[in-house]
Amino acid sequence: SRLEDTVKKTVSENPVVVYSKTWCSYSSEVKTLFKRLGVEPLVIELDEMGAQGPQVQKVLERLTGQHTVPNVFIDTVKLHRKGELESLLSEANIK
Amino acid sequence: SRLEDTVKKTVSENPVVVYSKTWCSYSSEVKTLFKRLGVEPLVIELDEMGAQGPQVQKVLERLTGQHTVPNVFIDTVKLHRKGELESLLSEANIK
Ligand SMILES: N[C@@H](CCC(=O)N[C@@H](CS)C(=O)NCC(=O)O)C(=O)O
Ligand SMILES: N[C@@H](CCC(=O)N[C@@H](CS)C(=O)NCC(=O)O)C(=O)O
Ligand code: FES
């Protein structure tokens, strides 16, 4: 579908993409984490897209099996080229 | 208002009341915590009340200043009489 192509394009063109909802604390925590690590994600707030929000959430479920937010896509190669992979990995090692 | 009286009555008649939303992870964590402590809260899922949900959320904000979920009410006297205050306090001390 056109919406599915849009999502695939978004995810392939950006090193980090976070599908989020503005009022969701779990989503806020993920956005804050990336900020703290100096990584700038593309944030897509599903609750600010009107009727398209639930549709995108359905597409994400088709593509990833996950129907919840936050839904995070990380392109490690792109991140590495931006020099931002190290901070993400060290954070993962700390946890 | 009638809705405000209903909320006040609910809170006064139950040792623990959690105003929650079914799809909210923060709300789930609070409900799980009480379960783990052997405390049985009255859970009110605001997203399962149709149009009344947002209205109750507004009433809670008027009464408590808090507009978010989970919104938790604990009557320590009632809890103590049920013998459940100890576990709650020891959990608070551990944190
Ligand atoms: N364990 C998952 C929990 C994800 C989850 O349950 N997300 C909730 C919001 S906190 C959700 O998407 N609920 C359904 C919805 O909002 O459509 C995680 O850490 O991401
Ligand atoms: N720090 C607060 C966060 C509360 C919060 O932001 N709750 C969100 C859901 S996770 C909320 O109620 N957002 C507005 C709404 O859902 O109406 C807490 O720990 O309770
Ligand atoms: S944590 Fe509350 S909606 Fe996600």
PDB file of C-alpha atoms and ligand atoms in Angstrom:
ATOM      1  CA  SER A   1       0.000   0.000   0.000  1.00  0.00           C
ATOM      2  CA  ARG A   2       1.052   3.644  -0.317  1.00  0.00           C
ATOM      3  CA  LEU A   3       1.205   4.070   3.448  1.00  0.00           C
ATOM      4  CA  GLU A   4       3.413   1.006   3.792  1.00  0.00           C
ATOM      5  CA  ASP A   5       5.782   2.420   1.136  1.00  0.00           C
ATOM      6  CA  THR A   6       5.905   5.730   3.017  1.00  0.00           C
ATOM      7  CA  VAL A   7       6.868   4.009   6.254  1.00  0.00           C
ATOM      8  CA  LYS A   8       9.520   1.860   4.548  1.00  0.00           C
ATOM      9  CA  LYS A   9      10.953   4.969   2.880  1.00  0.00           C
ATOM     10  CA  THR A  10      11.039   6.892   6.183  1.00  0.00           C
ATOM     11  CA  VAL A  11      12.818   4.051   7.951  1.00  0.00           C
ATOM     12  CA  SER A  12      15.360   3.546   5.160  1.00  0.00           C
ATOM     13  CA  GLU A  13      16.231   7.234   4.833  1.00  0.00           C
ATOM     14  CA  ASN A  14      16.838   8.016   8.530  1.00  0.00           C
ATOM     15  CA  PRO A  15      19.421   6.573  10.934  1.00  0.00           C
ATOM     16  CA  VAL A  16      16.998   6.616  13.895  1.00  0.00           C
ATOM     17  CA  VAL A  17      13.196   6.749  13.707  1.00  0.00           C
ATOM     18  CA  VAL A  18      10.903   6.702  16.742  1.00  0.00           C
ATOM     19  CA  TYR A  19       7.187   6.123  16.261  1.00  0.00           C
ATOM     20  CA  SER A  20       5.754   7.660  19.411  1.00  0.00           C
ATOM     21  CA  LYS A  21       2.718   9.208  21.097  1.00  0.00           C
ATOM     22  CA  THR A  22       3.034  12.618  22.720  1.00  0.00           C
ATOM     23  CA  TRP A  23       1.257  11.674  25.960  1.00  0.00           C
ATOM     24  CA  CYS A  24       3.041   8.344  26.444  1.00  0.00           C
ATOM     25  CA  SER A  25       5.729   8.239  29.174  1.00  0.00           C
ATOM     26  CA  TYR A  26       7.490   5.196  27.663  1.00  0.00           C
ATOM     27  CA  SER A  27       7.799   7.144  24.412  1.00  0.00           C
ATOM     28  CA  SER A  28       9.113  10.191  26.298  1.00  0.00           C
ATOM     29  CA  GLU A  29      11.775   8.093  27.986  1.00  0.00           C
ATOM     30  CA  VAL A  30      13.070   6.774  24.670  1.00  0.00           C
ATOM     31  CA  LYS A  31      13.202  10.259  23.148  1.00  0.00           C
ATOM     32  CA  THR A  32      15.000  11.579  26.226  1.00  0.00           C
ATOM     33  CA  LEU A  33      17.493   8.696  26.087  1.00  0.00           C
ATOM     34  CA  PHE A  34      18.470   9.469  22.500  1.00  0.00           C
ATOM     35  CA  LYS A  35      18.807  13.141  23.348  1.00  0.00           C
ATOM     36  CA  ARG A  36      21.094  12.298  26.259  1.00  0.00           C
ATOM     37  CA  LEU A  37      23.238  10.139  23.934  1.00  0.00           C
ATOM     38  CA  GLY A  38      23.553  12.932  21.397  1.00  0.00           C
ATOM     39  CA  VAL A  39      21.539  11.012  18.810  1.00  0.00           C
ATOM     40  CA  GLU A  40      18.838  12.970  16.987  1.00  0.00           C
ATOM     41  CA  PRO A  41      15.963  10.681  15.989  1.00  0.00           C
ATOM     42  CA  LEU A  42      13.224  11.439  13.531  1.00  0.00           C
ATOM     43  CA  VAL A  43      10.180  11.402  15.805  1.00  0.00           C
ATOM     44  CA  ILE A  44       6.764  10.601  14.398  1.00  0.00           C
ATOM     45  CA  GLU A  45       3.925  11.275  16.835  1.00  0.00           C
ATOM     46  CA  LEU A  46       1.110   8.912  15.901  1.00  0.00           C
ATOM     47  CA  ASP A  47      -1.468  10.820  17.949  1.00  0.00           C
ATOM     48  CA  GLU A  48      -0.846  13.983  15.949  1.00  0.00           C
ATOM     49  CA  MET A  49      -1.670  12.404  12.584  1.00  0.00           C
ATOM     50  CA  GLY A  50      -5.429  12.274  12.909  1.00  0.00           C
ATOM     51  CA  ALA A  51      -6.966   9.225  11.287  1.00  0.00           C
ATOM     52  CA  GLN A  52      -3.611   8.219   9.778  1.00  0.00           C
ATOM     53  CA  GLY A  53      -2.137   7.470  13.198  1.00  0.00           C
ATOM     54  CA  PRO A  54      -3.914   4.125  13.760  1.00  0.00           C
ATOM     55  CA  GLN A  55      -3.302   3.245  10.107  1.00  0.00           C
ATOM     56  CA  VAL A  56       0.456   3.794  10.463  1.00  0.00           C
ATOM     57  CA  GLN A  57       0.373   1.794  13.720  1.00  0.00           C
ATOM     58  CA  LYS A  58      -1.228  -1.074  11.729  1.00  0.00           C
ATOM     59  CA  VAL A  59       1.442  -0.817   9.023  1.00  0.00           C
ATOM     60  CA  LEU A  60       4.171  -0.954  11.671  1.00  0.00           C
ATOM     61  CA  GLU A  61       2.599  -4.091  13.093  1.00  0.00           C
ATOM     62  CA  ARG A  62       2.626  -5.674   9.632  1.00  0.00           C
ATOM     63  CA  LEU A  63       6.269  -4.742   9.113  1.00  0.00           C
ATOM     64  CA  THR A  64       7.655  -5.462  12.594  1.00  0.00           C
ATOM     65  CA  GLY A  65       5.129  -7.597  14.463  1.00  0.00           C
ATOM     66  CA  GLN A  66       4.996  -4.856  17.094  1.00  0.00           C
ATOM     67  CA  HIS A  67       1.732  -2.999  17.632  1.00  0.00           C
ATOM     68  CA  THR A  68       2.903  -0.848  20.531  1.00  0.00           C
ATOM     69  CA  VAL A  69       4.745   2.436  20.924  1.00  0.00           C
ATOM     70  CA  PRO A  70       7.476   3.421  21.174  1.00  0.00           C
ATOM     71  CA  ASN A  71       8.528   1.636  17.974  1.00  0.00           C
ATOM     72  CA  VAL A  72      12.186   2.351  17.317  1.00  0.00           C
ATOM     73  CA  PHE A  73      14.164   1.791  14.102  1.00  0.00           C
ATOM     74  CA  ILE A  74      17.959   2.067  14.210  1.00  0.00           C
ATOM     75  CA  ASP A  75      20.159   1.868  11.113  1.00  0.00           C
ATOM     76  CA  THR A  76      23.493   1.033  12.717  1.00  0.00           C
ATOM     77  CA  VAL A  77      25.448   1.617   9.501  1.00  0.00           C
ATOM     78  CA  LYS A  78      24.055   5.135   9.072  1.00  0.00           C
ATOM     79  CA  LEU A  79      24.580   5.835  12.773  1.00  0.00           C
ATOM     80  CA  HIS A  80      28.191   4.679  12.511  1.00  0.00           C
ATOM     81  CA  ARG A  81      28.812   6.992   9.567  1.00  0.00           C
ATOM     82  CA  LYS A  82      27.441   9.858  11.642  1.00  0.00           C
ATOM     83  CA  GLY A  83      29.833   8.869  14.439  1.00  0.00           C
ATOM     84  CA  GLU A  84      26.927   8.246  16.811  1.00  0.00           C
ATOM     85  CA  LEU A  85      27.066   4.456  17.073  1.00  0.00           C
ATOM     86  CA  GLU A  86      29.660   4.431  19.879  1.00  0.00           C
ATOM     87  CA  SER A  87      27.511   6.278  22.435  1.00  0.00           C
ATOM     88  CA  LEU A  88      24.563   3.976  21.717  1.00  0.00           C
ATOM     89  CA  LEU A  89      26.685   0.836  22.175  1.00  0.00           C
ATOM     90  CA  SER A  90      28.322   2.078  25.362  1.00  0.00           C
ATOM     91  CA  GLU A  91      24.881   2.844  26.767  1.00  0.00           C
ATOM     92  CA  ALA A  92      23.795  -0.678  25.879  1.00  0.00           C
ATOM     93  CA  ASN A  93      26.874  -2.056  27.638  1.00  0.00           C
ATOM     94  CA  ILE A  94      26.227  -0.038  30.776  1.00  0.00           C
ATOM     95  CA  LYS A  95      22.731  -1.498  31.118  1.00  0.00           C
TER      96      LYS A  95
ATOM     97  CA  SER B   1     -21.134  17.956  40.159  1.00  0.00           C
ATOM     98  CA  ARG B   2     -22.536  14.452  40.234  1.00  0.00           C
ATOM     99  CA  LEU B   3     -19.409  13.029  38.643  1.00  0.00           C
ATOM    100  CA  GLU B   4     -17.211  14.759  41.224  1.00  0.00           C
ATOM    101  CA  ASP B   5     -19.337  13.268  44.017  1.00  0.00           C
ATOM    102  CA  THR B   6     -18.983   9.815  42.450  1.00  0.00           C
ATOM    103  CA  VAL B   7     -15.200  10.103  42.347  1.00  0.00           C
ATOM    104  CA  LYS B   8     -15.020  11.391  45.941  1.00  0.00           C
ATOM    105  CA  LYS B   9     -17.257   8.523  47.077  1.00  0.00           C
ATOM    106  CA  THR B  10     -15.123   5.935  45.227  1.00  0.00           C
ATOM    107  CA  VAL B  11     -11.935   7.268  46.761  1.00  0.00           C
ATOM    108  CA  SER B  12     -13.371   7.429  50.281  1.00  0.00           C
ATOM    109  CA  GLU B  13     -14.854   3.929  50.205  1.00  0.00           C
ATOM    110  CA  ASN B  14     -11.782   2.031  48.942  1.00  0.00           C
ATOM    111  CA  PRO B  15      -8.327   1.636  50.534  1.00  0.00           C
ATOM    112  CA  VAL B  16      -6.522   1.790  47.171  1.00  0.00           C
ATOM    113  CA  VAL B  17      -7.903   3.232  43.939  1.00  0.00           C
ATOM    114  CA  VAL B  18      -5.964   3.377  40.669  1.00  0.00           C
ATOM    115  CA  TYR B  19      -7.281   5.500  37.813  1.00  0.00           C
ATOM    116  CA  SER B  20      -5.600   3.897  34.832  1.00  0.00           C
ATOM    117  CA  LYS B  21      -5.674   3.298  31.074  1.00  0.00           C
ATOM    118  CA  THR B  22      -5.530  -0.248  29.750  1.00  0.00           C
ATOM    119  CA  TRP B  23      -2.889   0.428  27.072  1.00  0.00           C
ATOM    120  CA  CYS B  24      -0.607   2.536  29.281  1.00  0.00           C
ATOM    121  CA  SER B  25       2.612   0.850  30.478  1.00  0.00           C
ATOM    122  CA  TYR B  26       3.046   3.227  33.441  1.00  0.00           C
ATOM    123  CA  SER B  27      -0.450   2.231  34.579  1.00  0.00           C
ATOM    124  CA  SER B  28       0.384  -1.468  34.115  1.00  0.00           C
ATOM    125  CA  GLU B  29       3.499  -1.112  36.246  1.00  0.00           C
ATOM    126  CA  VAL B  30       1.544   0.392  39.130  1.00  0.00           C
ATOM    127  CA  LYS B  31      -1.122  -2.317  38.973  1.00  0.00           C
ATOM    128  CA  THR B  32       1.577  -5.004  38.873  1.00  0.00           C
ATOM    129  CA  LEU B  33       3.365  -3.433  41.854  1.00  0.00           C
ATOM    130  CA  PHE B  34       0.244  -3.556  44.028  1.00  0.00           C
ATOM    131  CA  LYS B  35      -0.377  -7.157  42.980  1.00  0.00           C
ATOM    132  CA  ARG B  36       3.184  -8.054  43.954  1.00  0.00           C
ATOM    133  CA  LEU B  37       2.676  -6.424  47.360  1.00  0.00           C
ATOM    134  CA  GLY B  38      -0.531  -8.345  47.974  1.00  0.00           C
ATOM    135  CA  VAL B  39      -2.614  -5.168  47.851  1.00  0.00           C
ATOM    136  CA  GLU B  40      -5.794  -5.338  45.769  1.00  0.00           C
ATOM    137  CA  PRO B  41      -6.631  -1.927  44.314  1.00  0.00           C
ATOM    138  CA  LEU B  42      -9.901  -0.862  42.791  1.00  0.00           C
ATOM    139  CA  VAL B  43      -8.855  -0.211  39.201  1.00  0.00           C
ATOM    140  CA  ILE B  44     -10.788   2.226  37.050  1.00  0.00           C
ATOM    141  CA  GLU B  45      -9.826   2.115  33.373  1.00  0.00           C
ATOM    142  CA  LEU B  46     -10.554   5.568  31.965  1.00  0.00           C
ATOM    143  CA  ASP B  47     -10.313   4.372  28.356  1.00  0.00           C
ATOM    144  CA  GLU B  48     -13.106   1.867  28.895  1.00  0.00           C
ATOM    145  CA  MET B  49     -15.656   4.457  30.043  1.00  0.00           C
ATOM    146  CA  GLY B  50     -16.481   5.987  26.699  1.00  0.00           C
ATOM    147  CA  ALA B  51     -17.145   9.709  26.867  1.00  0.00           C
ATOM    148  CA  GLN B  52     -17.027   9.654  30.674  1.00  0.00           C
ATOM    149  CA  GLY B  53     -13.305   8.837  30.678  1.00  0.00           C
ATOM    150  CA  PRO B  54     -12.051  12.333  29.787  1.00  0.00           C
ATOM    151  CA  GLN B  55     -14.675  13.806  32.127  1.00  0.00           C
ATOM    152  CA  VAL B  56     -13.442  11.746  35.068  1.00  0.00           C
ATOM    153  CA  GLN B  57      -9.852  12.695  34.144  1.00  0.00           C
ATOM    154  CA  LYS B  58     -10.923  16.372  34.369  1.00  0.00           C
ATOM    155  CA  VAL B  59     -12.558  15.790  37.769  1.00  0.00           C
ATOM    156  CA  LEU B  60      -9.368  14.131  39.035  1.00  0.00           C
ATOM    157  CA  GLU B  61      -7.381  17.150  37.896  1.00  0.00           C
ATOM    158  CA  ARG B  62      -9.747  19.442  39.817  1.00  0.00           C
ATOM    159  CA  LEU B  63      -9.452  17.289  42.934  1.00  0.00           C
ATOM    160  CA  THR B  64      -5.736  16.471  42.838  1.00  0.00           C
ATOM    161  CA  GLY B  65      -4.040  18.849  40.417  1.00  0.00           C
ATOM    162  CA  GLN B  66      -2.889  15.813  38.469  1.00  0.00           C
ATOM    163  CA  HIS B  67      -4.142  15.342  34.906  1.00  0.00           C
ATOM    164  CA  THR B  68      -2.131  12.225  34.119  1.00  0.00           C
ATOM    165  CA  VAL B  69      -2.534   8.497  34.675  1.00  0.00           C
ATOM    166  CA  PRO B  70      -1.876   6.482  36.687  1.00  0.00           C
ATOM    167  CA  ASN B  71      -3.607   8.469  39.425  1.00  0.00           C
ATOM    168  CA  VAL B  72      -3.352   6.573  42.681  1.00  0.00           C
ATOM    169  CA  PHE B  73      -5.298   7.100  45.916  1.00  0.00           C
ATOM    170  CA  ILE B  74      -4.153   5.328  49.069  1.00  0.00           C
ATOM    171  CA  ASP B  75      -6.084   5.443  52.349  1.00  0.00           C
ATOM    172  CA  THR B  76      -3.342   4.425  54.777  1.00  0.00           C
ATOM    173  CA  VAL B  77      -5.769   3.984  57.676  1.00  0.00           C
ATOM    174  CA  LYS B  78      -7.965   1.578  55.722  1.00  0.00           C
ATOM    175  CA  LEU B  79      -4.870  -0.235  54.422  1.00  0.00           C
ATOM    176  CA  HIS B  80      -3.537  -0.590  57.965  1.00  0.00           C
ATOM    177  CA  ARG B  81      -6.805  -2.081  59.150  1.00  0.00           C
ATOM    178  CA  LYS B  82      -6.574  -4.618  56.313  1.00  0.00           C
ATOM    179  CA  GLY B  83      -3.028  -5.426  57.452  1.00  0.00           C
ATOM    180  CA  GLU B  84      -1.611  -4.362  54.102  1.00  0.00           C
ATOM    181  CA  LEU B  85       0.169  -1.149  55.096  1.00  0.00           C
ATOM    182  CA  GLU B  86       3.388  -2.907  56.153  1.00  0.00           C
ATOM    183  CA  SER B  87       4.222  -4.321  52.730  1.00  0.00           C
ATOM    184  CA  LEU B  88       3.612  -0.951  51.090  1.00  0.00           C
ATOM    185  CA  LEU B  89       5.900   0.857  53.551  1.00  0.00           C
ATOM    186  CA  SER B  90       8.665  -1.732  53.291  1.00  0.00           C
ATOM    187  CA  GLU B  91       8.519  -1.407  49.497  1.00  0.00           C
ATOM    188  CA  ALA B  92       8.826   2.358  49.868  1.00  0.00           C
ATOM    189  CA  ASN B  93      11.832   1.879  52.135  1.00  0.00           C
ATOM    190  CA  ILE B  94      13.547  -0.469  49.707  1.00  0.00           C
ATOM    191  CA  LYS B  95      13.360   2.091  46.922  1.00  0.00           C
TER     192      LYS B  95
HETATM  193  N1  LIG C   1       7.285  -3.521  26.786  1.00  0.00           N
HETATM  194  C1  LIG C   1       6.924  -2.607  25.717  1.00  0.00           C
HETATM  195  C2  LIG C   1       5.600  -1.951  26.116  1.00  0.00           C
HETATM  196  C3  LIG C   1       4.972  -1.261  24.943  1.00  0.00           C
HETATM  197  C4  LIG C   1       3.555  -0.847  25.265  1.00  0.00           C
HETATM  198  O1  LIG C   1       2.765  -1.569  25.917  1.00  0.00           O
HETATM  199  N2  LIG C   1       3.191   0.342  24.791  1.00  0.00           N
HETATM  200  C5  LIG C   1       1.873   0.883  25.013  1.00  0.00           C
HETATM  201  C6  LIG C   1       1.971   2.347  25.432  1.00  0.00           C
HETATM  202  S1  LIG C   1       2.975   2.494  26.871  1.00  0.00           S
HETATM  203  C7  LIG C   1       1.048   0.804  23.741  1.00  0.00           C
HETATM  204  O2  LIG C   1       1.565   0.978  22.635  1.00  0.00           O
HETATM  205  N3  LIG C   1      -0.249   0.531  23.894  1.00  0.00           N
HETATM  206  C8  LIG C   1      -1.115   0.425  22.763  1.00  0.00           C
HETATM  207  C9  LIG C   1      -1.355   1.769  22.110  1.00  0.00           C
HETATM  208  O3  LIG C   1      -1.059   2.824  22.711  1.00  0.00           O
HETATM  209  O4  LIG C   1      -1.843   1.767  20.987  1.00  0.00           O
HETATM  210  C10 LIG C   1       8.010  -1.566  25.501  1.00  0.00           C
HETATM  211  O5  LIG C   1       8.879  -1.444  26.380  1.00  0.00           O
HETATM  212  O6  LIG C   1       8.047  -0.896  24.465  1.00  0.00           O
HETATM  213  N1  LIG C   2       5.690  11.193  35.945  1.00  0.00           N
HETATM  214  C1  LIG C   2       4.301  10.834  35.837  1.00  0.00           C
HETATM  215  C2  LIG C   2       3.971  10.676  34.343  1.00  0.00           C
HETATM  216  C3  LIG C   2       2.504  10.619  34.130  1.00  0.00           C
HETATM  217  C4  LIG C   2       2.170  10.737  32.656  1.00  0.00           C
HETATM  218  O1  LIG C   2       2.789  11.501  31.888  1.00  0.00           O
HETATM  219  N2  LIG C   2       1.179   9.951  32.233  1.00  0.00           N
HETATM  220  C5  LIG C   2       0.761   9.923  30.852  1.00  0.00           C
HETATM  221  C6  LIG C   2       0.576   8.501  30.381  1.00  0.00           C
HETATM  222  S1  LIG C   2       2.077   7.597  30.588  1.00  0.00           S
HETATM  223  C7  LIG C   2      -0.560  10.673  30.693  1.00  0.00           C
HETATM  224  O2  LIG C   2      -1.433  10.605  31.555  1.00  0.00           O
HETATM  225  N3  LIG C   2      -0.712  11.392  29.588  1.00  0.00           N
HETATM  226  C8  LIG C   2      -1.919  12.116  29.348  1.00  0.00           C
HETATM  227  C9  LIG C   2      -3.076  11.193  29.051  1.00  0.00           C
HETATM  228  O3  LIG C   2      -2.897   9.991  28.764  1.00  0.00           O
HETATM  229  O4  LIG C   2      -4.204  11.686  29.102  1.00  0.00           O
HETATM  230  C10 LIG C   2       4.016   9.540  36.606  1.00  0.00           C
HETATM  231  O5  LIG C   2       4.995   8.857  36.946  1.00  0.00           O
HETATM  232  O6  LIG C   2       2.853   9.199  36.886  1.00  0.00           O
HETATM  233  S1  FES C   3       3.572   4.725  29.433  1.00  0.00           S
HETATM  234 FE1  FES C   3       1.610   5.539  29.682  1.00  0.00          FE
HETATM  235  S2  FES C   3       0.864   5.550  27.626  1.00  0.00           S
HETATM  236 FE2  FES C   3       2.875   4.736  27.403  1.00  0.00          FE
END
